[in-house]
Short mmCIF file of C-alpha atoms in Angstrom, two decimals:
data_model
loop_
_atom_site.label_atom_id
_atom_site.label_comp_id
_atom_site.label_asym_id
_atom_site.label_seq_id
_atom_site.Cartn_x
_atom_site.Cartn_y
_atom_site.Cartn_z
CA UNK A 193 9.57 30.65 -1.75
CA UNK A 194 12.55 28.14 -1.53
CA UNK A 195 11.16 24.83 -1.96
CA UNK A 196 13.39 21.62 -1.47
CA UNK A 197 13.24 18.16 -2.83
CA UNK A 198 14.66 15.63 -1.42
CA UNK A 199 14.83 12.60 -3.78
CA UNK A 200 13.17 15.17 -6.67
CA UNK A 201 14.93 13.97 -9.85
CA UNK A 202 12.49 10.83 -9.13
CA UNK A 203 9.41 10.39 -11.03
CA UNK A 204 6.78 12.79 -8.83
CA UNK A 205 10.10 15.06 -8.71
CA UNK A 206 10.41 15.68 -12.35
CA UNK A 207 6.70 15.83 -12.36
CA UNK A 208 6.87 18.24 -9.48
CA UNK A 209 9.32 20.40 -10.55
CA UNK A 210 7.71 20.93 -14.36
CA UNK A 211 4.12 21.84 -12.63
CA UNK A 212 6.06 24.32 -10.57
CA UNK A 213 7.89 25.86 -13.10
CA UNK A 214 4.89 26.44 -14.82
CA UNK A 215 3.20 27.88 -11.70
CA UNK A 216 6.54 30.41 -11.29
CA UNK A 217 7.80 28.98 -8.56
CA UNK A 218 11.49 29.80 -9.03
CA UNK A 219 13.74 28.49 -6.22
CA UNK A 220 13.67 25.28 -6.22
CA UNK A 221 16.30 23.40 -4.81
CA UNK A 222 16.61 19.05 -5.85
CA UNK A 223 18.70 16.55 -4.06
CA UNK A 224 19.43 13.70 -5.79
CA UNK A 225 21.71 10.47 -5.98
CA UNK A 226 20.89 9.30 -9.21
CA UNK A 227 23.20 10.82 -11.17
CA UNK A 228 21.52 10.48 -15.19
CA UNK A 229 18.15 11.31 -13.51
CA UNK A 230 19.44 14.90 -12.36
CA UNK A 231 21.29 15.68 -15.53
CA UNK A 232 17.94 14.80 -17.61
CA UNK A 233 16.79 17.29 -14.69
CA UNK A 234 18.91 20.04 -15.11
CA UNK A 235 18.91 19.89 -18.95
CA UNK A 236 14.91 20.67 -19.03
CA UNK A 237 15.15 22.93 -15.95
CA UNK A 238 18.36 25.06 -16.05
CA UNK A 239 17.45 27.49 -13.57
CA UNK A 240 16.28 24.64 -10.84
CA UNK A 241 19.57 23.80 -8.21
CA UNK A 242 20.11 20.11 -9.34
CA UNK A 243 22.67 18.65 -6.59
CA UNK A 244 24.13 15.04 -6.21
CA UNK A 245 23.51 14.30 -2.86
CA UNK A 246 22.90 10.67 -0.60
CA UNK A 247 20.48 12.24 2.06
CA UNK A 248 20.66 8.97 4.06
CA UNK A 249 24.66 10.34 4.91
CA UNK A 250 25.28 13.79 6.25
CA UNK A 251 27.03 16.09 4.18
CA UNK A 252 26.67 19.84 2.50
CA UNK A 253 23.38 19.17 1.05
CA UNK A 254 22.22 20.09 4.76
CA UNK A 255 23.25 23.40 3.97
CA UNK A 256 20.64 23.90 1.69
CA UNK A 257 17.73 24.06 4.66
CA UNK A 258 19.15 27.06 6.02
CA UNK A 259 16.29 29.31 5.17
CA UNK A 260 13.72 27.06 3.27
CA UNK A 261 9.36 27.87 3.31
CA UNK A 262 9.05 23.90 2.34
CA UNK A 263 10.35 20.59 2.22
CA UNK A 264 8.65 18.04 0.33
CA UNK A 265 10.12 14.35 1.22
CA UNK A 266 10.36 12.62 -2.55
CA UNK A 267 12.87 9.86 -1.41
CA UNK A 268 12.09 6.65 -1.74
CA UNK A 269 13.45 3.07 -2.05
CA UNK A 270 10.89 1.30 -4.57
CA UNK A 271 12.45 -1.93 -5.87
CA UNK A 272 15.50 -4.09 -5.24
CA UNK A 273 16.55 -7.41 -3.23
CA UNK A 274 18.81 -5.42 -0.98
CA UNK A 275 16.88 -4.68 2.68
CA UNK A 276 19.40 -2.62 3.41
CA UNK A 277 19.26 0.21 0.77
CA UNK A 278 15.25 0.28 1.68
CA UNK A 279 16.46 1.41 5.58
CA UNK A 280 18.62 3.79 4.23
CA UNK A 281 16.64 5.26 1.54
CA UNK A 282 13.29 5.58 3.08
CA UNK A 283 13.93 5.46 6.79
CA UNK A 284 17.67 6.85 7.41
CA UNK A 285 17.10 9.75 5.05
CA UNK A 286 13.96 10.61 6.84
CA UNK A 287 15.81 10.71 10.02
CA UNK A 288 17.84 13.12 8.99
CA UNK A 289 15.91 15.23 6.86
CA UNK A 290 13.58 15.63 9.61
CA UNK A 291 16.38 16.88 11.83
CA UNK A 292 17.14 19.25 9.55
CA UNK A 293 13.91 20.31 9.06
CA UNK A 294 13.35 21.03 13.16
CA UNK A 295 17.07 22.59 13.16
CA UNK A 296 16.65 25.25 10.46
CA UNK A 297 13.02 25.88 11.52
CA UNK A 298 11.86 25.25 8.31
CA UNK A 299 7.72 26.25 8.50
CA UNK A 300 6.24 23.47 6.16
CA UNK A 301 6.62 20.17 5.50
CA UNK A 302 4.71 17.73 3.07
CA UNK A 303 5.52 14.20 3.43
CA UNK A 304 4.96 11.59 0.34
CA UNK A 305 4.41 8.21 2.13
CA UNK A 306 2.33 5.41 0.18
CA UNK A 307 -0.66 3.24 -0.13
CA UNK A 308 0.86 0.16 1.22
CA UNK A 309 1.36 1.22 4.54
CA UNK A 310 -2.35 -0.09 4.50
CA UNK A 311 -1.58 -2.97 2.09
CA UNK A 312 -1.79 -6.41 3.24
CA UNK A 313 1.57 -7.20 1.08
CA UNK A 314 4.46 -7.83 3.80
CA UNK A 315 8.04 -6.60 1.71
CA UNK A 316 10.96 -4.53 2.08
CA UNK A 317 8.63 -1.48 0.59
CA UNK A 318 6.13 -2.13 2.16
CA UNK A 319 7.96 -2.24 5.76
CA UNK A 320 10.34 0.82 4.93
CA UNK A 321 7.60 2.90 4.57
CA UNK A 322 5.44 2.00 7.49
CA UNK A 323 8.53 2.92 9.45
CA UNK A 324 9.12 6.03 7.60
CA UNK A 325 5.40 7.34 7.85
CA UNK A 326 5.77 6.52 12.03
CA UNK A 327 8.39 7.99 12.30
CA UNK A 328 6.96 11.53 10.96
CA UNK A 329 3.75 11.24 12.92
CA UNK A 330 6.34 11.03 15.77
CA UNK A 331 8.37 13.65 14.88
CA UNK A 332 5.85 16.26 16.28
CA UNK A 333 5.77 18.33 13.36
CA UNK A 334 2.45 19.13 11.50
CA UNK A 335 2.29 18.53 8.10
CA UNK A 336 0.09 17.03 5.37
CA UNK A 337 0.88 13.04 4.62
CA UNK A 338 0.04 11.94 1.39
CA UNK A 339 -0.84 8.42 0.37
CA UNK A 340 -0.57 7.36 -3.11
CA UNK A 341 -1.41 4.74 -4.99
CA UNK A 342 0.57 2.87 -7.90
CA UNK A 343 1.61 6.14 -9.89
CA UNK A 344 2.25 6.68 -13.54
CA UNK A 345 3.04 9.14 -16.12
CA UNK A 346 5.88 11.57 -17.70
CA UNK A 347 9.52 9.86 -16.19
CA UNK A 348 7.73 6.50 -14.95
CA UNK A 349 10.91 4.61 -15.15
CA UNK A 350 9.71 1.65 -12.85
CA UNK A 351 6.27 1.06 -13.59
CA UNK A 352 4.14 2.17 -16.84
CA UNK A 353 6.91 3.15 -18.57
CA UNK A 354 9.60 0.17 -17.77
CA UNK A 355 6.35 -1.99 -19.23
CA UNK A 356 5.61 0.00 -22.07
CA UNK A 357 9.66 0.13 -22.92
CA UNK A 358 9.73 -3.83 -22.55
CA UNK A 359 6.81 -3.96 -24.68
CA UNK A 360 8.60 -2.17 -27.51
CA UNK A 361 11.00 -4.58 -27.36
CA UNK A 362 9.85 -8.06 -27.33
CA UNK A 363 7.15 -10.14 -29.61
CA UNK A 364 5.29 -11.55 -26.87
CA UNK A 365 4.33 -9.35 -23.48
CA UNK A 366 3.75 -11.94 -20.61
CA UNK A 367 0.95 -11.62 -18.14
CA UNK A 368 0.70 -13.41 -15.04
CA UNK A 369 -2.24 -15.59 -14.25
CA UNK A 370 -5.36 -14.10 -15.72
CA UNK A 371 -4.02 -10.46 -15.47
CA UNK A 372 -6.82 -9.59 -13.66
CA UNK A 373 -5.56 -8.01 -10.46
CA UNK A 374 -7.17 -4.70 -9.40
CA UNK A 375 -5.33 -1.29 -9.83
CA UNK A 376 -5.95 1.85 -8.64
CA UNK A 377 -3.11 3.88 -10.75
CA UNK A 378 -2.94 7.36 -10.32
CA UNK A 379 -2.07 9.65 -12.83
CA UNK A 380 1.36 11.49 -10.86
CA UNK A 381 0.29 15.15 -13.01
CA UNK A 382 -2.88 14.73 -10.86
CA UNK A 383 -0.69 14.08 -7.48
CA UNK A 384 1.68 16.74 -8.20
CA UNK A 385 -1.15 19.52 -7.92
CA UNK A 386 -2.42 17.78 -5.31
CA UNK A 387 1.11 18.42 -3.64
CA UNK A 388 1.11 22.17 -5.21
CA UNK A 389 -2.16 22.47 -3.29
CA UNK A 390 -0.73 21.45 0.11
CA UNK A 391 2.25 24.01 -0.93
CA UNK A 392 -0.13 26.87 -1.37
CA UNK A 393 -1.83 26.25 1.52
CA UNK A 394 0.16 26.11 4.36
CA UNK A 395 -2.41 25.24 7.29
CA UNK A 396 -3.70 21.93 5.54
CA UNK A 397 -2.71 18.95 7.87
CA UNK A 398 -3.32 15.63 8.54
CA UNK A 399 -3.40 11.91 6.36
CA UNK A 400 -4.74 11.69 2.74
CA UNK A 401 -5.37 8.32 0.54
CA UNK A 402 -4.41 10.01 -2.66
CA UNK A 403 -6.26 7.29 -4.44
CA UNK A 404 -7.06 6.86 -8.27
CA UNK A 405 -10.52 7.17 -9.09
CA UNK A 406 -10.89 4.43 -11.27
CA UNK A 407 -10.33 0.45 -11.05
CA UNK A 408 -8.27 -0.53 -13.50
CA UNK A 409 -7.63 -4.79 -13.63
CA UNK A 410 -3.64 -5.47 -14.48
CA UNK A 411 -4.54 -6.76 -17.80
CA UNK A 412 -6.20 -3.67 -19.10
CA UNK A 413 -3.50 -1.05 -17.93
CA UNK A 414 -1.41 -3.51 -20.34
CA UNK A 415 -3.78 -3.16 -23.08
CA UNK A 416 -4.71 0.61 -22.95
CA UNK A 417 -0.12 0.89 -22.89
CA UNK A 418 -0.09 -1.07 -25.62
CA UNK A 419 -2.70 1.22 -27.60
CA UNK A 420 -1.65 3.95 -26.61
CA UNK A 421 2.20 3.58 -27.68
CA UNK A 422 0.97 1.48 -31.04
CA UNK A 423 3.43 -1.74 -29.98
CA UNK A 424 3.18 -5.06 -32.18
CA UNK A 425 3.54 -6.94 -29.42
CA UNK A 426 1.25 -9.92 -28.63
CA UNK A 427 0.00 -9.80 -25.03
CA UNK A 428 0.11 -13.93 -23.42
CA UNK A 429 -1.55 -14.85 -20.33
CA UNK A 430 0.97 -17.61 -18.59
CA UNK A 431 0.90 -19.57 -15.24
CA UNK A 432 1.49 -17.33 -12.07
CA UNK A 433 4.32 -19.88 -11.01
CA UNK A 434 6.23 -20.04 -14.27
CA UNK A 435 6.08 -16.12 -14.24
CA UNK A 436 7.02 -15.99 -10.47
CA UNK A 437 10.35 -18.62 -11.93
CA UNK A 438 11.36 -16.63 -14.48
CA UNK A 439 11.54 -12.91 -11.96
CA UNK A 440 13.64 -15.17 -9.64
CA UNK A 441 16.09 -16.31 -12.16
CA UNK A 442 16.65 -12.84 -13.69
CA UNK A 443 16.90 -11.90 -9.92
CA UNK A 444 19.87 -14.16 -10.47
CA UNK A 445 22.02 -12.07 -13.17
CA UNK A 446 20.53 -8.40 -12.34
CA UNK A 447 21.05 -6.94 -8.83
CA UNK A 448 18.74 -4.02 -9.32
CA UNK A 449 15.99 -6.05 -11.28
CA UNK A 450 13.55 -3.66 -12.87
CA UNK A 451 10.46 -5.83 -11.20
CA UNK A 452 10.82 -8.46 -8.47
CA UNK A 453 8.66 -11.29 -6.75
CA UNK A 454 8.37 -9.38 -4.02
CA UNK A 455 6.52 -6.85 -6.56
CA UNK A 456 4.73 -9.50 -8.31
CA UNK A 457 3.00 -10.67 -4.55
CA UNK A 458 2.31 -7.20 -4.19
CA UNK A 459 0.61 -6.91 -7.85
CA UNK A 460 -1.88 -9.59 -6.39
CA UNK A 461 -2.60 -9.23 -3.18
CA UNK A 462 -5.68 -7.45 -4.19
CA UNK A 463 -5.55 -4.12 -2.45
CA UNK A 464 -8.73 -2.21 -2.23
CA UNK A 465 -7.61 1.43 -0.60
CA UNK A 466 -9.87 3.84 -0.07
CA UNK A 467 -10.97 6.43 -2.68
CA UNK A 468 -12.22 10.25 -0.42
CA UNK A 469 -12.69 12.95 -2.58
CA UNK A 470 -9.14 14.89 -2.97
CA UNK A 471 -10.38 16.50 -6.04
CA UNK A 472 -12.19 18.56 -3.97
CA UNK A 473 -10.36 18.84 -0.67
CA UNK A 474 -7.56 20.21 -2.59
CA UNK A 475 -8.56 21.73 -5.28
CA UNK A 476 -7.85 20.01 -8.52
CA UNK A 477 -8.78 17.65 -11.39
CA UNK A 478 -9.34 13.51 -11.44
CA UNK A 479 -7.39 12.94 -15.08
CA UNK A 480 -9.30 9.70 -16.51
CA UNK A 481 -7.23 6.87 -17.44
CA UNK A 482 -7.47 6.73 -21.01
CA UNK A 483 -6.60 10.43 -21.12
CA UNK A 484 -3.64 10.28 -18.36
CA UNK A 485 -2.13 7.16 -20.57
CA UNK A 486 -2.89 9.19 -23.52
CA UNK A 487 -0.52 11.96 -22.97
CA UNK A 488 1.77 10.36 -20.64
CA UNK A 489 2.69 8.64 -23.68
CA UNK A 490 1.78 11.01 -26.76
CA UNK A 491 2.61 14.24 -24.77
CA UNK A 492 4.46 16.60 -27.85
CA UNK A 493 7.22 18.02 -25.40
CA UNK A 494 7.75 16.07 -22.02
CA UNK A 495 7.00 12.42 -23.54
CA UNK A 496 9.95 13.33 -25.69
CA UNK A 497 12.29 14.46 -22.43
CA UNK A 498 10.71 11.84 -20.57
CA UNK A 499 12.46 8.71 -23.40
CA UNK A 500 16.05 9.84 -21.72
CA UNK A 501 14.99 8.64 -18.14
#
């Protein structure tokens, strides 16, 4: 089966292509523009295709559709204070990758889309991704469309892991406000075989909040990181505006800021989403919190790998 990732050297790609590895899936083709991400790639999977590619331009990584079982659309714009690169990223790329997927027949498609398409945030993300997910619902082709939550785990270079590598570094961890904003993280090794499910069975179709199972407040996710990884450093609740001051100043000096305000309005807009029982539609295991932090963090191989992103 020749599977293709677009966007796969991300952090559900790495994921991704680890779980099927280890479920002998052998052709597995990822498409990439993050150069340090695909070498990090191709140095724990030698035998995976590992290809520089910007799938919001056409090029020869189109080539690589002639005769693919499955596409699984990993691309994504996350972060950043550019609109533009969140068009490009999440809604040109789909464009074309969906053309390429009706030209070269291709039988399955799974499409990663998010939980904030139902969110009540309003930001580049947010609005990229409501696009993208229309624009596959118009496309005509059936496939399964995946919702996920705030993910974490082996890779995370944006969210548990950029906080647990700040944390390392600095005496005093800040926390906005109270710190208690609801999260409902998922654990990505749990998403990934939810994905490997869809994969294996090619008739499944429809929407699915891939929600995690357990509320977790902001605060807490900080604490359990900092247990978890033993760091020294002292966790400080401070105002919401000062916090808000300080992301738009570093906005100032770093174009690709590692968390923005637009983030930080999203972190509290208190998001409920809803929680349906994809353990059981698809087959596989809830990972608890405490456990999923556990050996994101203390795993004896891919936590190891997973320092280099």
């Amino acid at each position: 089966m020749k599977i293709i990732l677009p966007g796969g050297a991300g952090l559900v790609g790495q994921n991704l292509v680890a779980r099927l590895n280890r479920e002998k899936f052998t052709q597995i083709v990822v498409l990439d523009k993050h150069r340090p991400n695909l070498e990090v790639l191709a140095r724990a999977h030698p035998d995976v295709v590992a290809e520089y590619a910007d799938v919001s331009k056409r090029g020869d990584w189109l080539a690589h559709f002639e005769g693919a079982d499955v596409v699984v659309m990993l691309q994504a714009q996350i972060g950043g204070i550019d609109y533009q690169e969140f068009v490009d990223n999440n809604v040109t790329s789909t464009e074309l990758i969906l053309e390429a997927v009706k030209k070269n027949r291709v039988p399955q498609l799974v499409h990663i889309s998010s939980s904030v398409v139902e969110s009540v945030a309003d930001d580049f993300y947010t609005r990229s991704k409501k696009d993208q997910e229309r624009m596959v619902l118009d496309s005509g082709i059936e496939c399964p469309i995946l919702r996920p939550t705030l993910m974490f785990g082996w890779f995370d270079r944006k969210h548990l892991g950029w906080l647990s590598r700040f944390m390392a570094k600095v005496p005093v961890f800040p926390v906005p406000g109270n710190g208690k904003f609801m999260r409902q993280p998922l654990y990505v090794g749990d998403f990934c075989n939810v994905i490997i499910s869809c994969i294996e069975n090619t008739v499944r179709t429809g929407i699915f909040n891939i929600t995690g199972h357990q509320q977790v407040d902001y605060i807490d996710i900080i604490r359990e990181i900092k247990r978890a990884t033993k760091a020294k450093a002292r966790i400080v609740k401070i105002p919401y505006g000062l916090f808000y001051g300080l992301l738009w100043t570093w906005s100032l000096f770093d174009r690709n800021p590692p968390f923005t305000t637009q983030q930080l309005q999203a972190l509290v807009a208190r998001d409920e989403f809803e929680v349906i029982d994809w353990p059981g539609i698809f087959g596989v295991r809830s990972t608890p919190f405490n456990e999923a932090v556990e050996e994101t963090f203390n795993h004896p191989v891919y936590s190891k790998i997973a320092l280099e992103f």
